[in-house]
PDB file of C-alpha atoms and ligand atoms in Angstrom:
ATOM      1  CA  MET A   1    -199.198 -43.175 -30.598  1.00  0.00           C
ATOM      2  CA  SER A   2    -195.438 -43.559 -31.134  1.00  0.00           C
ATOM      3  CA  THR A   3    -193.402 -45.465 -28.530  1.00  0.00           C
ATOM      4  CA  ALA A   4    -191.651 -42.265 -27.425  1.00  0.00           C
ATOM      5  CA  VAL A   5    -194.938 -40.378 -26.985  1.00  0.00           C
ATOM      6  CA  ALA A   6    -196.532 -43.355 -25.212  1.00  0.00           C
ATOM      7  CA  SER A   7    -193.655 -43.651 -22.739  1.00  0.00           C
ATOM      8  CA  GLU A   8    -193.745 -39.891 -22.058  1.00  0.00           C
ATOM      9  CA  ALA A   9    -197.461 -40.053 -21.311  1.00  0.00           C
ATOM     10  CA  ALA A  10    -196.859 -42.963 -18.943  1.00  0.00           C
ATOM     11  CA  ALA A  11    -194.126 -41.045 -17.129  1.00  0.00           C
ATOM     12  CA  ARG A  12    -194.703 -38.998 -14.002  1.00  0.00           C
ATOM     13  CA  PRO A  13    -197.202 -36.156 -14.588  1.00  0.00           C
ATOM     14  CA  LEU A  14    -195.714 -32.677 -14.786  1.00  0.00           C
ATOM     15  CA  ASN A  15    -197.339 -29.710 -13.079  1.00  0.00           C
ATOM     16  CA  VAL A  16    -196.802 -26.227 -14.448  1.00  0.00           C
ATOM     17  CA  VAL A  17    -197.726 -23.172 -12.386  1.00  0.00           C
ATOM     18  CA  VAL A  18    -198.992 -20.309 -14.526  1.00  0.00           C
ATOM     19  CA  PHE A  19    -198.429 -16.599 -13.984  1.00  0.00           C
ATOM     20  CA  VAL A  20    -201.118 -14.634 -15.817  1.00  0.00           C
ATOM     21  CA  GLY A  21    -200.032 -11.055 -16.470  1.00  0.00           C
ATOM     22  CA  SER A  22    -203.459  -9.439 -16.426  1.00  0.00           C
ATOM     23  CA  LEU A  23    -205.887  -8.769 -13.605  1.00  0.00           C
ATOM     24  CA  ARG A  24    -208.718  -7.839 -15.982  1.00  0.00           C
ATOM     25  CA  LYS A  25    -211.841  -9.982 -15.709  1.00  0.00           C
ATOM     26  CA  GLY A  26    -212.158 -10.229 -19.487  1.00  0.00           C
ATOM     27  CA  SER A  27    -208.426 -10.703 -20.030  1.00  0.00           C
ATOM     28  CA  TYR A  28    -207.429 -12.324 -23.315  1.00  0.00           C
ATOM     29  CA  ASN A  29    -204.249 -13.639 -21.729  1.00  0.00           C
ATOM     30  CA  ALA A  30    -206.241 -15.259 -18.934  1.00  0.00           C
ATOM     31  CA  ALA A  31    -208.437 -16.854 -21.613  1.00  0.00           C
ATOM     32  CA  ILE A  32    -205.341 -18.320 -23.244  1.00  0.00           C
ATOM     33  CA  ALA A  33    -204.077 -19.595 -19.896  1.00  0.00           C
ATOM     34  CA  ARG A  34    -207.429 -21.300 -19.332  1.00  0.00           C
ATOM     35  CA  ALA A  35    -207.132 -22.996 -22.726  1.00  0.00           C
ATOM     36  CA  LEU A  36    -203.789 -24.629 -21.944  1.00  0.00           C
ATOM     37  CA  PRO A  37    -205.041 -27.883 -20.352  1.00  0.00           C
ATOM     38  CA  ALA A  38    -207.110 -28.749 -23.413  1.00  0.00           C
ATOM     39  CA  LEU A  39    -204.135 -28.147 -25.695  1.00  0.00           C
ATOM     40  CA  ALA A  40    -201.517 -29.942 -23.628  1.00  0.00           C
ATOM     41  CA  PRO A  41    -200.136 -33.411 -24.205  1.00  0.00           C
ATOM     42  CA  GLU A  42    -201.116 -36.104 -21.725  1.00  0.00           C
ATOM     43  CA  GLY A  43    -199.248 -35.775 -18.455  1.00  0.00           C
ATOM     44  CA  LEU A  44    -198.875 -31.980 -18.483  1.00  0.00           C
ATOM     45  CA  THR A  45    -201.121 -30.169 -15.996  1.00  0.00           C
ATOM     46  CA  PHE A  46    -201.517 -26.495 -15.134  1.00  0.00           C
ATOM     47  CA  THR A  47    -202.265 -24.525 -11.990  1.00  0.00           C
ATOM     48  CA  ILE A  48    -203.037 -20.846 -12.463  1.00  0.00           C
ATOM     49  CA  LEU A  49    -201.558 -18.840  -9.587  1.00  0.00           C
ATOM     50  CA  GLU A  50    -204.117 -16.611  -7.888  1.00  0.00           C
ATOM     51  CA  GLY A  51    -203.620 -13.429  -5.909  1.00  0.00           C
ATOM     52  CA  LEU A  52    -200.571 -12.048  -7.711  1.00  0.00           C
ATOM     53  CA  GLY A  53    -202.184  -8.609  -7.745  1.00  0.00           C
ATOM     54  CA  ASP A  54    -202.804  -8.639  -3.989  1.00  0.00           C
ATOM     55  CA  LEU A  55    -199.147  -8.467  -2.999  1.00  0.00           C
ATOM     56  CA  PRO A  56    -197.885  -5.191  -1.524  1.00  0.00           C
ATOM     57  CA  HIS A  57    -195.291  -3.272  -3.500  1.00  0.00           C
ATOM     58  CA  TYR A  58    -191.913  -4.836  -2.903  1.00  0.00           C
ATOM     59  CA  ASP A  59    -190.158  -3.041  -0.077  1.00  0.00           C
ATOM     60  CA  ALA A  60    -187.001  -4.373   1.601  1.00  0.00           C
ATOM     61  CA  ASP A  61    -188.165  -2.882   4.915  1.00  0.00           C
ATOM     62  CA  LEU A  62    -191.383  -4.884   4.657  1.00  0.00           C
ATOM     63  CA  GLN A  63    -189.356  -7.982   3.820  1.00  0.00           C
ATOM     64  CA  ALA A  64    -187.229  -7.371   6.912  1.00  0.00           C
ATOM     65  CA  GLN A  65    -190.406  -7.688   9.013  1.00  0.00           C
ATOM     66  CA  GLY A  66    -191.061 -11.080   7.423  1.00  0.00           C
ATOM     67  CA  PHE A  67    -192.303 -12.120   4.024  1.00  0.00           C
ATOM     68  CA  PRO A  68    -196.049 -11.671   3.512  1.00  0.00           C
ATOM     69  CA  PRO A  69    -197.711 -15.116   3.829  1.00  0.00           C
ATOM     70  CA  LYS A  70    -198.986 -14.889   0.243  1.00  0.00           C
ATOM     71  CA  VAL A  71    -195.412 -14.472  -1.029  1.00  0.00           C
ATOM     72  CA  LEU A  72    -194.321 -17.605   0.832  1.00  0.00           C
ATOM     73  CA  GLU A  73    -197.355 -19.495  -0.458  1.00  0.00           C
ATOM     74  CA  LEU A  74    -196.547 -18.515  -4.052  1.00  0.00           C
ATOM     75  CA  ALA A  75    -192.860 -19.326  -3.579  1.00  0.00           C
ATOM     76  CA  GLN A  76    -193.795 -22.756  -2.267  1.00  0.00           C
ATOM     77  CA  ALA A  77    -196.080 -23.348  -5.256  1.00  0.00           C
ATOM     78  CA  VAL A  78    -193.288 -22.429  -7.675  1.00  0.00           C
ATOM     79  CA  SER A  79    -190.710 -24.516  -5.815  1.00  0.00           C
ATOM     80  CA  ALA A  80    -192.974 -27.558  -5.826  1.00  0.00           C
ATOM     81  CA  ALA A  81    -193.856 -27.236  -9.534  1.00  0.00           C
ATOM     82  CA  ASP A  82    -192.026 -28.966 -12.341  1.00  0.00           C
ATOM     83  CA  ALA A  83    -192.070 -25.783 -14.395  1.00  0.00           C
ATOM     84  CA  VAL A  84    -193.470 -22.278 -14.668  1.00  0.00           C
ATOM     85  CA  ALA A  85    -195.383 -20.539 -17.446  1.00  0.00           C
ATOM     86  CA  PHE A  86    -196.032 -16.872 -18.091  1.00  0.00           C
ATOM     87  CA  VAL A  87    -198.996 -15.772 -20.188  1.00  0.00           C
ATOM     88  CA  THR A  88    -198.882 -12.024 -20.318  1.00  0.00           C
ATOM     89  CA  PRO A  89    -199.839  -8.885 -22.170  1.00  0.00           C
ATOM     90  CA  GLU A  90    -197.312  -6.181 -22.981  1.00  0.00           C
ATOM     91  CA  TYR A  91    -197.617  -2.906 -21.109  1.00  0.00           C
ATOM     92  CA  ASN A  92    -195.500  -0.102 -22.519  1.00  0.00           C
ATOM     93  CA  TYR A  93    -193.108  -2.542 -24.164  1.00  0.00           C
ATOM     94  CA  SER A  94    -192.590  -4.539 -20.965  1.00  0.00           C
ATOM     95  CA  ILE A  95    -194.447  -6.821 -18.570  1.00  0.00           C
ATOM     96  CA  PRO A  96    -197.227  -5.413 -16.361  1.00  0.00           C
ATOM     97  CA  GLY A  97    -196.052  -3.894 -13.089  1.00  0.00           C
ATOM     98  CA  PHE A  98    -197.894  -6.264 -10.749  1.00  0.00           C
ATOM     99  CA  LEU A  99    -196.294  -9.258 -12.474  1.00  0.00           C
ATOM    100  CA  LYS A 100    -192.833  -7.749 -12.064  1.00  0.00           C
ATOM    101  CA  ASN A 101    -193.673  -6.997  -8.446  1.00  0.00           C
ATOM    102  CA  ALA A 102    -194.666 -10.622  -7.835  1.00  0.00           C
ATOM    103  CA  ILE A 103    -191.455 -11.825  -9.486  1.00  0.00           C
ATOM    104  CA  ASP A 104    -189.420  -9.367  -7.399  1.00  0.00           C
ATOM    105  CA  TRP A 105    -190.939 -10.690  -4.153  1.00  0.00           C
ATOM    106  CA  LEU A 106    -190.412 -14.317  -5.112  1.00  0.00           C
ATOM    107  CA  SER A 107    -186.842 -13.620  -6.167  1.00  0.00           C
ATOM    108  CA  ARG A 108    -185.980 -12.689  -2.553  1.00  0.00           C
ATOM    109  CA  VAL A 109    -187.160 -15.990  -1.100  1.00  0.00           C
ATOM    110  CA  SER A 110    -184.542 -18.616  -0.274  1.00  0.00           C
ATOM    111  CA  PRO A 111    -184.044 -21.210  -1.663  1.00  0.00           C
ATOM    112  CA  ALA A 112    -184.629 -19.410  -4.964  1.00  0.00           C
ATOM    113  CA  PRO A 113    -187.957 -20.742  -6.295  1.00  0.00           C
ATOM    114  CA  PHE A 114    -187.238 -20.050  -9.964  1.00  0.00           C
ATOM    115  CA  ALA A 115    -183.671 -21.381 -10.066  1.00  0.00           C
ATOM    116  CA  GLY A 116    -183.352 -24.182 -12.574  1.00  0.00           C
ATOM    117  CA  LYS A 117    -187.078 -24.120 -13.420  1.00  0.00           C
ATOM    118  CA  PRO A 118    -188.082 -24.699 -17.015  1.00  0.00           C
ATOM    119  CA  ALA A 119    -190.111 -21.673 -18.128  1.00  0.00           C
ATOM    120  CA  LEU A 120    -192.684 -21.201 -20.853  1.00  0.00           C
ATOM    121  CA  ILE A 121    -193.567 -17.780 -22.232  1.00  0.00           C
ATOM    122  CA  GLN A 122    -196.666 -16.740 -24.156  1.00  0.00           C
ATOM    123  CA  SER A 123    -198.006 -13.275 -24.852  1.00  0.00           C
ATOM    124  CA  ALA A 124    -201.090 -11.866 -26.491  1.00  0.00           C
ATOM    125  CA  SER A 125    -202.050  -8.393 -27.559  1.00  0.00           C
ATOM    126  CA  MET A 126    -204.628  -6.734 -29.755  1.00  0.00           C
ATOM    127  CA  GLY A 127    -201.765  -5.219 -31.732  1.00  0.00           C
ATOM    128  CA  VAL A 128    -199.960  -6.998 -34.549  1.00  0.00           C
ATOM    129  CA  LEU A 129    -196.762  -7.616 -32.567  1.00  0.00           C
ATOM    130  CA  GLY A 130    -198.527  -9.757 -29.967  1.00  0.00           C
ATOM    131  CA  GLY A 131    -196.508  -8.554 -26.983  1.00  0.00           C
ATOM    132  CA  VAL A 132    -193.162  -9.743 -28.290  1.00  0.00           C
ATOM    133  CA  ARG A 133    -191.288  -6.891 -26.609  1.00  0.00           C
ATOM    134  CA  ALA A 134    -192.664  -7.953 -23.219  1.00  0.00           C
ATOM    135  CA  GLN A 135    -191.454 -11.483 -23.934  1.00  0.00           C
ATOM    136  CA  TYR A 136    -187.919 -10.265 -24.452  1.00  0.00           C
ATOM    137  CA  HIS A 137    -188.015  -8.167 -21.291  1.00  0.00           C
ATOM    138  CA  LEU A 138    -189.257 -11.231 -19.437  1.00  0.00           C
ATOM    139  CA  ARG A 139    -186.462 -13.360 -20.870  1.00  0.00           C
ATOM    140  CA  GLN A 140    -183.983 -10.821 -19.531  1.00  0.00           C
ATOM    141  CA  ILE A 141    -185.568 -11.065 -16.078  1.00  0.00           C
ATOM    142  CA  LEU A 142    -185.420 -14.864 -16.224  1.00  0.00           C
ATOM    143  CA  VAL A 143    -181.640 -14.677 -16.596  1.00  0.00           C
ATOM    144  CA  PHE A 144    -181.269 -13.216 -13.109  1.00  0.00           C
ATOM    145  CA  LEU A 145    -183.816 -15.671 -11.720  1.00  0.00           C
ATOM    146  CA  ASP A 146    -181.743 -18.500 -13.203  1.00  0.00           C
ATOM    147  CA  ALA A 147    -184.851 -20.000 -14.786  1.00  0.00           C
ATOM    148  CA  ILE A 148    -184.449 -21.917 -18.034  1.00  0.00           C
ATOM    149  CA  PRO A 149    -186.819 -20.661 -20.740  1.00  0.00           C
ATOM    150  CA  LEU A 150    -187.889 -22.754 -23.689  1.00  0.00           C
ATOM    151  CA  ASN A 151    -186.558 -20.866 -26.681  1.00  0.00           C
ATOM    152  CA  LYS A 152    -188.791 -22.130 -29.463  1.00  0.00           C
ATOM    153  CA  PRO A 153    -191.437 -22.114 -30.690  1.00  0.00           C
ATOM    154  CA  GLU A 154    -192.373 -18.635 -29.480  1.00  0.00           C
ATOM    155  CA  VAL A 155    -196.092 -18.182 -28.953  1.00  0.00           C
ATOM    156  CA  ILE A 156    -196.779 -14.530 -29.749  1.00  0.00           C
ATOM    157  CA  ILE A 157    -200.455 -13.909 -30.403  1.00  0.00           C
ATOM    158  CA  GLY A 158    -201.328 -10.746 -32.311  1.00  0.00           C
ATOM    159  CA  ALA A 159    -204.877  -9.467 -32.959  1.00  0.00           C
ATOM    160  CA  VAL A 160    -205.956 -11.632 -30.039  1.00  0.00           C
ATOM    161  CA  HIS A 161    -209.423 -10.021 -29.904  1.00  0.00           C
ATOM    162  CA  SER A 162    -210.230 -11.756 -33.209  1.00  0.00           C
ATOM    163  CA  LYS A 163    -209.151 -15.168 -31.873  1.00  0.00           C
ATOM    164  CA  ILE A 164    -211.197 -15.363 -28.690  1.00  0.00           C
ATOM    165  CA  ASP A 165    -214.993 -15.399 -28.682  1.00  0.00           C
ATOM    166  CA  ALA A 166    -217.418 -13.551 -26.416  1.00  0.00           C
ATOM    167  CA  ALA A 167    -217.445 -16.486 -23.990  1.00  0.00           C
ATOM    168  CA  GLY A 168    -213.660 -16.241 -23.553  1.00  0.00           C
ATOM    169  CA  GLU A 169    -212.866 -19.352 -25.618  1.00  0.00           C
ATOM    170  CA  LEU A 170    -209.783 -19.470 -27.802  1.00  0.00           C
ATOM    171  CA  THR A 171    -211.438 -20.320 -31.107  1.00  0.00           C
ATOM    172  CA  ASP A 172    -208.665 -19.683 -33.641  1.00  0.00           C
ATOM    173  CA  GLN A 173    -207.556 -23.134 -34.780  1.00  0.00           C
ATOM    174  CA  PRO A 174    -204.061 -22.211 -36.065  1.00  0.00           C
ATOM    175  CA  THR A 175    -203.343 -20.560 -32.695  1.00  0.00           C
ATOM    176  CA  ARG A 176    -204.637 -23.620 -30.842  1.00  0.00           C
ATOM    177  CA  ASP A 177    -202.467 -25.887 -32.985  1.00  0.00           C
ATOM    178  CA  PHE A 178    -199.394 -23.731 -32.481  1.00  0.00           C
ATOM    179  CA  ILE A 179    -199.847 -23.643 -28.702  1.00  0.00           C
ATOM    180  CA  ALA A 180    -200.296 -27.432 -28.720  1.00  0.00           C
ATOM    181  CA  THR A 181    -196.975 -27.781 -30.564  1.00  0.00           C
ATOM    182  CA  GLN A 182    -195.251 -25.499 -28.067  1.00  0.00           C
ATOM    183  CA  LEU A 183    -196.677 -27.466 -25.118  1.00  0.00           C
ATOM    184  CA  THR A 184    -195.529 -30.783 -26.590  1.00  0.00           C
ATOM    185  CA  ASN A 185    -192.039 -29.337 -26.967  1.00  0.00           C
ATOM    186  CA  PHE A 186    -192.204 -27.923 -23.454  1.00  0.00           C
ATOM    187  CA  ALA A 187    -193.142 -31.274 -21.897  1.00  0.00           C
ATOM    188  CA  ALA A 188    -190.139 -32.896 -23.596  1.00  0.00           C
ATOM    189  CA  PHE A 189    -187.944 -29.946 -22.522  1.00  0.00           C
ATOM    190  CA  ILE A 190    -188.987 -30.331 -18.870  1.00  0.00           C
ATOM    191  CA  ARG A 191    -188.325 -34.070 -18.912  1.00  0.00           C
ATOM    192  CA  ARG A 192    -184.905 -33.542 -20.505  1.00  0.00           C
ATOM    193  CA  LEU A 193    -183.966 -31.111 -17.731  1.00  0.00           C
ATOM    194  CA  GLN A 194    -185.112 -33.352 -14.902  1.00  0.00           C
ATOM    195  CA  PRO A 195    -182.498 -35.460 -13.171  1.00  0.00           C
TER     196      PRO A 195
HETATM  197  C1  FNR B   1    -201.302  -1.711 -23.292  1.00  0.00           C
HETATM  198  N1  FNR B   1    -201.356  -2.428 -24.459  1.00  0.00           N
HETATM  199  C2  FNR B   1    -200.203  -2.615 -25.195  1.00  0.00           C
HETATM  200  N2  FNR B   1    -200.191  -3.470 -26.283  1.00  0.00           N
HETATM  201  C3  FNR B   1    -199.039  -3.696 -26.950  1.00  0.00           C
HETATM  202  O1  FNR B   1    -199.036  -4.492 -27.902  1.00  0.00           O
HETATM  203  N3  FNR B   1    -197.879  -3.062 -26.581  1.00  0.00           N
HETATM  204  C4  FNR B   1    -197.812  -2.215 -25.534  1.00  0.00           C
HETATM  205  O2  FNR B   1    -196.754  -1.712 -25.216  1.00  0.00           O
HETATM  206  C5  FNR B   1    -199.017  -1.960 -24.812  1.00  0.00           C
HETATM  207  N4  FNR B   1    -199.007  -1.122 -23.728  1.00  0.00           N
HETATM  208  C6  FNR B   1    -200.108  -1.058 -22.921  1.00  0.00           C
HETATM  209  C7  FNR B   1    -200.020  -0.364 -21.716  1.00  0.00           C
HETATM  210  C8  FNR B   1    -201.087  -0.346 -20.859  1.00  0.00           C
HETATM  211  C9  FNR B   1    -200.966   0.356 -19.546  1.00  0.00           C
HETATM  212  C10 FNR B   1    -202.291  -1.014 -21.212  1.00  0.00           C
HETATM  213  C11 FNR B   1    -203.467  -1.024 -20.260  1.00  0.00           C
HETATM  214  C12 FNR B   1    -202.395  -1.663 -22.396  1.00  0.00           C
HETATM  215  C13 FNR B   1    -202.575  -3.097 -24.877  1.00  0.00           C
HETATM  216  C14 FNR B   1    -202.711  -4.459 -24.222  1.00  0.00           C
HETATM  217  O3  FNR B   1    -201.783  -5.364 -24.766  1.00  0.00           O
HETATM  218  C15 FNR B   1    -204.120  -4.990 -24.451  1.00  0.00           C
HETATM  219  O4  FNR B   1    -205.003  -4.136 -23.746  1.00  0.00           O
HETATM  220  C16 FNR B   1    -204.276  -6.423 -24.008  1.00  0.00           C
HETATM  221  O5  FNR B   1    -205.524  -6.884 -24.434  1.00  0.00           O
HETATM  222  C17 FNR B   1    -204.229  -6.540 -22.510  1.00  0.00           C
HETATM  223  O6  FNR B   1    -204.208  -7.910 -22.171  1.00  0.00           O
HETATM  224  P1  FNR B   1    -205.432  -8.632 -21.461  1.00  0.00           P
HETATM  225  O7  FNR B   1    -205.821  -7.808 -20.273  1.00  0.00           O
HETATM  226  O8  FNR B   1    -206.541  -8.683 -22.480  1.00  0.00           O
HETATM  227  O9  FNR B   1    -204.915  -9.973 -21.115  1.00  0.00           O
END
């Protein structure tokens, strides 16, 4: 282990909260999100956010009656995290509606939970383009949220059905290696951004 890597591992652990953009039980994107801890450098941990699909549709009148408790719970989880990650499919060239809805709710909470947060983006699709168009829509959304996305490397996983086995394990070694590289870069990115 190099001195730089050793000192990073010894530094304070970093927790990343993960938004998974699919509610499907057999979701490939959820399978990738579950694989992250095993591919991460020491000191980087992940918490997958649950219940994103249970939020009501965003409605300012509903907000005026008070934020739903689940929204406040999610906002608190994001605020307390060192960083956020999105692992999402592409729906009609964008991100799935429930994910946008969750982001919309959280974006109304004060103080802004996403502001200044390092953000990681991954997408997977059965098509060859791997959800890249959803990634670029998401990047646009992150501008308004004032989050700070890692630019490179971009993890865009095409033909994902051939890279995950029947048990939901990410088995494709080049994909595993590439995600590991991205996570190593992300850990360094988070630490650079921290005061
Ligand atoms: C899709 N899918 C899809 N794929 C893609 O590459 N580009 C797209 O624009 C779309 N659009 C789209 C819309 C809707 C409504 C559905 C249901 C699906 C296919 C999608 O990426 C594929 O089903 C993924 O496997 C879904 O991700 P999970 O659920 O496996 O994580």
